Short mmCIF file of C-alpha atoms and ligand atoms in Angstrom, two decimals:
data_model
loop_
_atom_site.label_atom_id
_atom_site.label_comp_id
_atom_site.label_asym_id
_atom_site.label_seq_id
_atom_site.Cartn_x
_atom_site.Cartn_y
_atom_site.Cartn_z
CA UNK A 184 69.33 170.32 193.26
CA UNK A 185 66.07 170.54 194.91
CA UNK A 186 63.90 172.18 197.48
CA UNK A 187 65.21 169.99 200.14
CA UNK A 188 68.77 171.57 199.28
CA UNK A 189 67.50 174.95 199.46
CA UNK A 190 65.55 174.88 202.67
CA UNK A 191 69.01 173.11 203.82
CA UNK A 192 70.96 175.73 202.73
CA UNK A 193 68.48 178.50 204.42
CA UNK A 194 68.79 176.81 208.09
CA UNK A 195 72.36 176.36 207.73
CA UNK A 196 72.78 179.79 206.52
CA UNK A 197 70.35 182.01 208.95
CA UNK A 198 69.53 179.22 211.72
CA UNK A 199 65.83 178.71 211.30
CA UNK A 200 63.23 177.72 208.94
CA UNK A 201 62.10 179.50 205.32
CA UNK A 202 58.38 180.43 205.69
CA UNK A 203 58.45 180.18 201.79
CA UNK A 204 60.32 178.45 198.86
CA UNK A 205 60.03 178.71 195.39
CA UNK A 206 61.86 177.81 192.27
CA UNK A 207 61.97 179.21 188.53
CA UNK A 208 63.70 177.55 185.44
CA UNK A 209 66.20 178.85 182.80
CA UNK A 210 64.98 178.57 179.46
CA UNK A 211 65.84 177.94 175.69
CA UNK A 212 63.81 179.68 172.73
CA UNK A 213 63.19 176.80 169.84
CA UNK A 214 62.52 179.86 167.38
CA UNK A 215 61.38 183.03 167.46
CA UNK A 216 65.14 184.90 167.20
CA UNK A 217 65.16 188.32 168.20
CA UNK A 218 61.46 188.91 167.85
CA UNK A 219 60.38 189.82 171.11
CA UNK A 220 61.52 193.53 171.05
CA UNK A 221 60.32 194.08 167.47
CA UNK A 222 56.62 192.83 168.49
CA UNK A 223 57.06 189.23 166.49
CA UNK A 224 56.25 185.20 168.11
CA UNK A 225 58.51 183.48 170.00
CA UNK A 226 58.64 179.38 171.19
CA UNK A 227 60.63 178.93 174.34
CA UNK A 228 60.80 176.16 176.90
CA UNK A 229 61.41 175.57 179.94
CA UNK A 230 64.43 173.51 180.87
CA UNK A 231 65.47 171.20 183.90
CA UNK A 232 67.72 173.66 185.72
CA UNK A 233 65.91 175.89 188.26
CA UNK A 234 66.89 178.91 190.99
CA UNK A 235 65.54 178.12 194.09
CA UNK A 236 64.41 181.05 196.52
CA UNK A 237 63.98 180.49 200.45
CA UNK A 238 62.50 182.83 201.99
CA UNK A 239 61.53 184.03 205.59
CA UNK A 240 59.97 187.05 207.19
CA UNK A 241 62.45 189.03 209.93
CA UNK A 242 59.82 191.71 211.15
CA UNK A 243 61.75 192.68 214.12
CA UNK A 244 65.51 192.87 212.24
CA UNK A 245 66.70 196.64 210.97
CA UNK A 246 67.94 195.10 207.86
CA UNK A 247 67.52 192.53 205.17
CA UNK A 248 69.76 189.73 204.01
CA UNK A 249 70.52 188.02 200.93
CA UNK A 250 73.16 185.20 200.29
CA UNK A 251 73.83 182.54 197.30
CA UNK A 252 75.19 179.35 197.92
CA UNK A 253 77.43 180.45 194.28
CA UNK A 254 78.52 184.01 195.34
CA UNK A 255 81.10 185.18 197.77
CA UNK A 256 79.66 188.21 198.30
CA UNK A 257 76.56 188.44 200.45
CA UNK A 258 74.22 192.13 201.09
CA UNK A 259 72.15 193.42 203.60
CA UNK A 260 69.48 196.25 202.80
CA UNK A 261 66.98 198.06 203.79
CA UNK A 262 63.38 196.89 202.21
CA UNK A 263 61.97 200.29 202.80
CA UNK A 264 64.53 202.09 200.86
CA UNK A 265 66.01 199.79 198.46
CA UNK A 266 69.00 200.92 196.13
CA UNK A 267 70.67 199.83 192.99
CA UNK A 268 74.37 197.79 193.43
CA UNK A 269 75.00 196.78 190.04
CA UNK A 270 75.53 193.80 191.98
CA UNK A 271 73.89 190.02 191.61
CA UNK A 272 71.30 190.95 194.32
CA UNK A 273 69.69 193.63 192.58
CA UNK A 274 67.60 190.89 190.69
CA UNK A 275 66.05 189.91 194.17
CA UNK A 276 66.13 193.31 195.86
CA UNK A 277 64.31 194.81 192.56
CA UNK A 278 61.96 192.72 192.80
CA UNK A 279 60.95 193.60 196.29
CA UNK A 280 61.26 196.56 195.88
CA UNK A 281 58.24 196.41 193.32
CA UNK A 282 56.44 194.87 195.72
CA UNK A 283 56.86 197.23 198.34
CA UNK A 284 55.54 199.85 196.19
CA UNK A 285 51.86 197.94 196.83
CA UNK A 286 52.75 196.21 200.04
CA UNK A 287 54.43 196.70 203.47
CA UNK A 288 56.98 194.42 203.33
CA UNK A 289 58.85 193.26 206.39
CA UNK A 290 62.71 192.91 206.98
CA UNK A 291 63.26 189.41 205.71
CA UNK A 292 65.81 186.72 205.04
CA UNK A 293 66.80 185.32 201.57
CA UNK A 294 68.89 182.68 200.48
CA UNK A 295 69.67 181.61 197.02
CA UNK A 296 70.56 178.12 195.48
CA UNK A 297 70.79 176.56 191.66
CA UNK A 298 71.83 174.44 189.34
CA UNK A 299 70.87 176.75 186.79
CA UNK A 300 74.50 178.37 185.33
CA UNK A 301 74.52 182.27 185.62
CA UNK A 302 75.74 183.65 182.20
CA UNK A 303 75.42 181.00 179.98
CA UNK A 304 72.75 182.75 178.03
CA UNK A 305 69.95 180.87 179.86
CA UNK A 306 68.25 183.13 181.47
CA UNK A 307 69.34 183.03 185.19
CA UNK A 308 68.52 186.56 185.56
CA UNK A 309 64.47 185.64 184.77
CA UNK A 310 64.42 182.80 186.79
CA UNK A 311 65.81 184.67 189.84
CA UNK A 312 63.25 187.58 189.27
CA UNK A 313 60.76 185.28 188.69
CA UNK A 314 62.09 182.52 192.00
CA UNK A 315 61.95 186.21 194.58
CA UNK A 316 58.75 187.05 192.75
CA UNK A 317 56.88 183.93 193.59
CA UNK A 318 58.24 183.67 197.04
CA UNK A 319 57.17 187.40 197.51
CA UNK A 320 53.97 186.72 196.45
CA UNK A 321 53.51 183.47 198.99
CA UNK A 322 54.67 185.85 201.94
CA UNK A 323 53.03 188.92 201.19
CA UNK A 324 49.97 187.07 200.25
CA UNK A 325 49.82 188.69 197.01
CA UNK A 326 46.91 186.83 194.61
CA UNK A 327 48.69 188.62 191.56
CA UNK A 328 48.71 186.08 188.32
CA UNK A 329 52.32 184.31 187.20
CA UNK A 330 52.02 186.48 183.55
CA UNK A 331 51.39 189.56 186.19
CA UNK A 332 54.37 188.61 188.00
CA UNK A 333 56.41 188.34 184.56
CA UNK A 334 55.45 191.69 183.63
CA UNK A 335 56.51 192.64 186.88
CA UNK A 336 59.63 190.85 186.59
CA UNK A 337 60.67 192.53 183.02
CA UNK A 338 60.02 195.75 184.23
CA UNK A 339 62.72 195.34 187.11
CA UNK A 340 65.11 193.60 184.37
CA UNK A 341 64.31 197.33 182.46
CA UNK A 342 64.39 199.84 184.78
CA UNK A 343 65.70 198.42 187.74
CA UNK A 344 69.15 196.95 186.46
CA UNK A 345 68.50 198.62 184.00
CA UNK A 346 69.50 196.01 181.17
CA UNK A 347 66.91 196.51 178.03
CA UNK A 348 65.82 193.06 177.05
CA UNK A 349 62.07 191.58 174.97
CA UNK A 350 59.67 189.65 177.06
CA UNK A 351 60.44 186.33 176.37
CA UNK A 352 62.61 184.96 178.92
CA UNK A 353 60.45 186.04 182.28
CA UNK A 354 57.44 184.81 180.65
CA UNK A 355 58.86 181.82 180.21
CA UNK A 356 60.51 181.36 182.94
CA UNK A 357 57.06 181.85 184.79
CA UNK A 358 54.44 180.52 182.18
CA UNK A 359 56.23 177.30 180.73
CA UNK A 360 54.44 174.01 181.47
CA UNK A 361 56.43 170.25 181.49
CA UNK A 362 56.58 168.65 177.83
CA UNK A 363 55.28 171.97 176.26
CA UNK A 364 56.75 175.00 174.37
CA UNK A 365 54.99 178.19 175.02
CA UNK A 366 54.08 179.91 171.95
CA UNK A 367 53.69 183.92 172.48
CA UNK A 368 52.16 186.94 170.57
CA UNK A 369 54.86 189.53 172.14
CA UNK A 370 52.76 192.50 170.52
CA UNK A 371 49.72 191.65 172.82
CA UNK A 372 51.18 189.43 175.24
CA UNK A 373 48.85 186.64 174.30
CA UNK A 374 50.47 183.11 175.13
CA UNK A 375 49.47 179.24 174.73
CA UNK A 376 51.07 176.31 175.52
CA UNK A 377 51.94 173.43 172.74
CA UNK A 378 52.64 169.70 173.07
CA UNK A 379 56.33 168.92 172.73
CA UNK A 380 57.98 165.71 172.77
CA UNK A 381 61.33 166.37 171.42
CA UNK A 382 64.37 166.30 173.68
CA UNK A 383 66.78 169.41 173.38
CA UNK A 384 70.39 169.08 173.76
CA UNK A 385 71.77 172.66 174.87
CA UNK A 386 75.34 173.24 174.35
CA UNK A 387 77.12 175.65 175.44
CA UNK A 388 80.35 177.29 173.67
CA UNK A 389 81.96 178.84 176.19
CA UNK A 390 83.14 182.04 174.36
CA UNK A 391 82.74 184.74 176.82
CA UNK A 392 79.85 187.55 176.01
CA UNK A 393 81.66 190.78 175.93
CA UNK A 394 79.65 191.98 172.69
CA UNK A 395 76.85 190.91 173.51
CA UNK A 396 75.26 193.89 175.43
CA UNK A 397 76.51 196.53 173.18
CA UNK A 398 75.62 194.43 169.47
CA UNK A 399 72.18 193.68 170.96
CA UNK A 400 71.80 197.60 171.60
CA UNK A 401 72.75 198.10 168.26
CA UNK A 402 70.24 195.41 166.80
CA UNK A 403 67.46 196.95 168.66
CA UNK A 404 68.11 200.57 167.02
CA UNK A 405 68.72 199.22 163.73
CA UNK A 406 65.53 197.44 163.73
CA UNK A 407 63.73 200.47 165.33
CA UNK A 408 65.35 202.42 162.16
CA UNK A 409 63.85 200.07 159.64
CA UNK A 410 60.31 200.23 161.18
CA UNK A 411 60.35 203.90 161.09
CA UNK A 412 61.52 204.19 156.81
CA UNK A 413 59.14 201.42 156.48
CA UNK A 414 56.29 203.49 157.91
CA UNK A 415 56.78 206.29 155.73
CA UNK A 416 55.30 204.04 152.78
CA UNK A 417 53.20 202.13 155.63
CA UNK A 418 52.41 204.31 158.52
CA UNK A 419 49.75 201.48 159.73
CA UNK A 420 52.51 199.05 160.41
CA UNK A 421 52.16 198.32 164.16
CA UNK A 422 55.59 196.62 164.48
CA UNK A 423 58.89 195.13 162.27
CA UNK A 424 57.56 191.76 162.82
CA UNK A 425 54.07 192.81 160.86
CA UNK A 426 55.82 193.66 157.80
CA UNK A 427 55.90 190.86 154.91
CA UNK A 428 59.17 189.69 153.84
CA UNK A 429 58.10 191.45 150.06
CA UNK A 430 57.48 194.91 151.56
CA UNK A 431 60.91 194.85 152.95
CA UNK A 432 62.71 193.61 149.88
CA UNK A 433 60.36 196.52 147.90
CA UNK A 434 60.95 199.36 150.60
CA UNK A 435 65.00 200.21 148.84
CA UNK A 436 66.39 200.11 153.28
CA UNK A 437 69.85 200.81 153.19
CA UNK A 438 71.78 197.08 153.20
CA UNK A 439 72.43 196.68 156.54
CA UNK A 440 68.79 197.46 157.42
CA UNK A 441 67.49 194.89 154.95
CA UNK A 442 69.24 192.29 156.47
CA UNK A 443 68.03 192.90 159.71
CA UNK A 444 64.29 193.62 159.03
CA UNK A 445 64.18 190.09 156.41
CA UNK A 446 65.44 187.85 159.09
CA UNK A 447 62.59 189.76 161.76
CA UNK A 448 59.96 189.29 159.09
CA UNK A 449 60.90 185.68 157.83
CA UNK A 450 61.71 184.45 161.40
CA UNK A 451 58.27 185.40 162.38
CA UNK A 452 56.66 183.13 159.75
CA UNK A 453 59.20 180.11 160.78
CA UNK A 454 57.42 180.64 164.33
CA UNK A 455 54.76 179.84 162.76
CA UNK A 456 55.63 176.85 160.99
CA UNK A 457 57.06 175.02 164.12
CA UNK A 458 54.29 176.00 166.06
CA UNK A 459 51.85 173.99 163.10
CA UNK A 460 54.18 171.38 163.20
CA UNK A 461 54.30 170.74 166.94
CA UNK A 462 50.33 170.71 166.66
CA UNK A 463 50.34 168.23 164.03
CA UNK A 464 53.06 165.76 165.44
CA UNK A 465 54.55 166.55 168.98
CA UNK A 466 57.83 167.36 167.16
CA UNK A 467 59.94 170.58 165.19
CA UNK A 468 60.36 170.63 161.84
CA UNK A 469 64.16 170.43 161.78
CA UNK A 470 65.34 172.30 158.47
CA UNK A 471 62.99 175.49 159.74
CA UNK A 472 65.31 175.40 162.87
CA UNK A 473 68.48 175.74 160.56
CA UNK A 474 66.66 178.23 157.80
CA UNK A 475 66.93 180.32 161.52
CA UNK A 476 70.45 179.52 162.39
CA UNK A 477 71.04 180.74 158.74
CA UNK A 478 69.32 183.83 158.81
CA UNK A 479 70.81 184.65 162.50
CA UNK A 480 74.14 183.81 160.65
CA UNK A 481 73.72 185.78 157.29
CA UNK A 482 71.35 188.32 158.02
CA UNK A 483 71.06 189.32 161.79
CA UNK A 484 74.79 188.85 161.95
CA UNK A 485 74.63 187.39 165.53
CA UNK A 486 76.31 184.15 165.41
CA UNK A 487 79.91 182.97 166.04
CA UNK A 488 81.87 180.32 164.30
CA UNK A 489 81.97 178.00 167.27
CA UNK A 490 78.14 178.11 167.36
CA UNK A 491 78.17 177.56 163.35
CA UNK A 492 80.08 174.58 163.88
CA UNK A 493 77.89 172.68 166.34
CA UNK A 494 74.89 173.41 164.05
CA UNK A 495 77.01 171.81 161.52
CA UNK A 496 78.45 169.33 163.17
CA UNK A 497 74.61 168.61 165.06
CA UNK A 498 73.29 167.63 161.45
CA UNK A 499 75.37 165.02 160.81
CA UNK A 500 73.91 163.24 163.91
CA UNK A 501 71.05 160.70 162.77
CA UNK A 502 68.23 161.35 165.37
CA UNK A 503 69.00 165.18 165.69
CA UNK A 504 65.93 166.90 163.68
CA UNK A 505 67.44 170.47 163.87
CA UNK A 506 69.49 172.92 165.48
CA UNK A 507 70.62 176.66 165.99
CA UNK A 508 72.10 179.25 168.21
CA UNK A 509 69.60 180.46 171.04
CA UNK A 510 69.07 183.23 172.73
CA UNK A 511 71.23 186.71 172.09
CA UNK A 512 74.15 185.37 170.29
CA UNK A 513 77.32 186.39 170.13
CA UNK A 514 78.57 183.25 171.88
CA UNK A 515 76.69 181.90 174.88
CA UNK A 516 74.20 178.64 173.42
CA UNK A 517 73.43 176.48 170.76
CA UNK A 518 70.25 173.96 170.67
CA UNK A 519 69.91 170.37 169.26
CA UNK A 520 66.17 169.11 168.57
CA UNK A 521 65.67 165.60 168.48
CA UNK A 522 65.37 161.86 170.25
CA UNK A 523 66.61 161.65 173.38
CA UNK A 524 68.90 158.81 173.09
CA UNK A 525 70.64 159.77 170.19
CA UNK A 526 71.27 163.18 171.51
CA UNK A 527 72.81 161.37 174.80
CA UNK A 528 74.98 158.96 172.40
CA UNK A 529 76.44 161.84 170.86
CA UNK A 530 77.05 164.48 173.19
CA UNK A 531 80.28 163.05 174.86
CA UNK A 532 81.71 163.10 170.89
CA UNK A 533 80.56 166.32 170.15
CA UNK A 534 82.00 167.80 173.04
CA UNK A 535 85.55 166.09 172.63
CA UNK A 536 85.54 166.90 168.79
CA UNK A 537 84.52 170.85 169.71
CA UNK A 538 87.40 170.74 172.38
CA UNK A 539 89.90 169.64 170.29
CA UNK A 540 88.82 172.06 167.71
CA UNK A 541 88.34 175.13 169.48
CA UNK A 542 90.36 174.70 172.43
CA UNK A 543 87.51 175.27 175.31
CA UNK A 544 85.42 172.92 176.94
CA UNK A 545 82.20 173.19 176.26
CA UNK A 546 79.19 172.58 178.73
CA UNK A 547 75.93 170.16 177.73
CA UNK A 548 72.56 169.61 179.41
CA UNK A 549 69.70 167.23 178.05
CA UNK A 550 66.60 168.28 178.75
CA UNK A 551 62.80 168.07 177.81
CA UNK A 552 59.99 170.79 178.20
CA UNK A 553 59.85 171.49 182.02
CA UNK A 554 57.68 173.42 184.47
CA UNK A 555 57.50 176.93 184.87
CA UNK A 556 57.47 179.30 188.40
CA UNK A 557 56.11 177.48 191.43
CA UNK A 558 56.04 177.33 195.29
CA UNK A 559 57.89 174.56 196.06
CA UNK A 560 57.38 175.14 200.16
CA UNK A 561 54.95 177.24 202.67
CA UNK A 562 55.06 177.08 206.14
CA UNK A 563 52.66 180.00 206.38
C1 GLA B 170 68.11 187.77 174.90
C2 GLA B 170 67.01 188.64 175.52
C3 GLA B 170 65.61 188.21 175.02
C4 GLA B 170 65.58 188.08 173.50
C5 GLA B 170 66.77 187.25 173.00
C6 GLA B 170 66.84 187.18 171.50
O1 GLA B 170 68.02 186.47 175.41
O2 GLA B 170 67.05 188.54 176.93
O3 GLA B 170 64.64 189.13 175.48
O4 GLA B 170 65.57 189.35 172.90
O5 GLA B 170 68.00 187.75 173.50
O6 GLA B 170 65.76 186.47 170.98
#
């Protein structure tokens, strides 16, 4: 999958020539679980699978069009008065309709291609916000920054289809660089980029995600609750991820509360740790990345036991430094950290020995750090 087979896919779909392509990548988060909403670090990367969005302007055409090579269904719209479908468009017609809040926007053309798999837990919905956003911003011209374009990209995710996720995964989806993690503050929004070397084996279960809208909900109220009792002792606290592990074992939270806010306020300081640890050496430190699969397990309550077992069944593999679930939870992905080559020995095994075990076949990509948001094409 590449530009070539997007512009491809744009002539053969609408006759003519994109005035614009560009292409954003899905992403996995190395550590940082669940921070981004309570104000805490996070570590994601950018991995080799990437949307691609052709573009072209249609000035003189009453309506707008937007097809995917993967979906059936196709839409047409109006870009002056765009609505909400609940359907996969809305990602690329939200986005333009931010735009055309600041800009007049012409009719245009849209096609969508990728190797990137919707619904693994990988972020496909960033990297098409982020793909339209990009193009957009080629066509338009609109000088806006990429973190200005993630911002804008979240706020579609939030209001627009309305699904209430952190930060994380449009800015990295736009900001990631190749063979670097991107380290970021989400309390002020602050990022920088840090040297990684490691190879990541992502591995995906295959349970389907039915909880994992309404738990997440859940996990952002019951960490909201625990930040409000802890400010009645500390009204300065600015978020959950501020508060020291020892203030929230001290603060007498109901159980369930507990649980959530020590895994927030630990997790936060294991950011840290890999992030030193990168600096220092290019590589994790592995046993930090299962202290998080641990906590996710024990006290965030978010994992499943076909993610526990590959984290299990990852650490037996010499050349694998660490590994966890990533992203929400509740099924979806799991990461291995380590050498390349001994991640590509073992995959085929891991994958039969899961099969046989669970009964689904499980998907696997090998991947280093890769490149954030770009224009891969302008004809302008
Ligand atoms: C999902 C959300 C992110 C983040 C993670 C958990 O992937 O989209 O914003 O909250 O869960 O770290």
């Amino acid at each position: 999958m590449n530009a070539d087979h997007a512009r491809r896919h744009f002539r053969e779909t609408f006759g003519a020539e994109p005035d614009v392509i560009a292409s954003a990548p899905g992403r996995v988060n190395l550590i940082g679980e669940h921070l981004d909403y309570n104000g805490g670090q996070v570590l994601p990367m950018a991995i080799d699978r990437r949307i691609y969005v052709a573009l072209k302007a249609n000035p003189n055409a009453a309506l707008s069009r937007v097809v995917s090579e993967s979906q059936a269904v196709s839409a047409q719209f109006d870009i002056g008065g765009i609505l909400r479908s609940s359907q996969w468009w809305d990602y690329v017609t939200g986005v333009c309709a931010a735009f055309a809040r600041s800009a007049q926007l012409p009719q245009i053309e849209v096609s969508v291609t990728s190797d990137l798999p919707f619904g693994a837990g990988l972020s496909s919905s960033a990297a098409l916000e982020l793909s339209t956003c990009v193009s957009l911003a080629a066509l338009v011209p609109d000088e806006r920054a990429l973190k200005d374009l993630a911002l804008l990209s979240w706020d579609v995710e939030n209001q627009f289809v309305g699904v209430a996720v952190g930060v994380m995964d449009q800015f990295a989806s736009a900001l990631c660089a190749r063979g670097q993690a991107l380290h970021i503050w989400c309390d002020t929004l602050d990022s920088e980029l840090v040297a990684m070397k490691d190879a990541v084996l992502i591995f995906d279960t295959a349970v389907p995600r039915w909880l994992r809208t309404s738990q997440y909900n859940q996990r952002r109220e019951e960490c909201d609750e625990a930040l409000r009792l802890l400010r009645q002792s500390n009204p300065e606290l600015e978020n959950l991820a501020a508060a020291r592990p020892d203030e929230v074992r001290a603060a007498g939270l109901p159980r369930t509360l507990e649980k959530r806010a020590l895994h927030v306020t630990e997790e936060n300081l294991r950011v840290e740790t890999v992030v030193a640890s990168l600096k220092k050496s290019g590589s994790v430190t592995g046993e930090t990345l299962y202290a998080s699969h641990e906590s996710l397990r024990a006290q965030y309550e978010c994992s499943t036991p076909e993610l526990d077992w590959f984290v299990d069944n990852a650490r037996q593999i010499a050349g694998v430094r660490g590994a966890r679930l990533t992203g929400a939870g509740w099924g979806g992905c799991a990461i291995a950290v380590g050498d390349f080559e001994a991640l590509n020995d073992a995959k085929d095994d891991i994958c039969a020995s899961y099969e046989s075990s669970f009964h689904r076949a499980p998907r696997v990509w090998l991947t280093h750090a890769e490149q954030g948001a770009r224009v891969e094409l302008n004809n302008l």
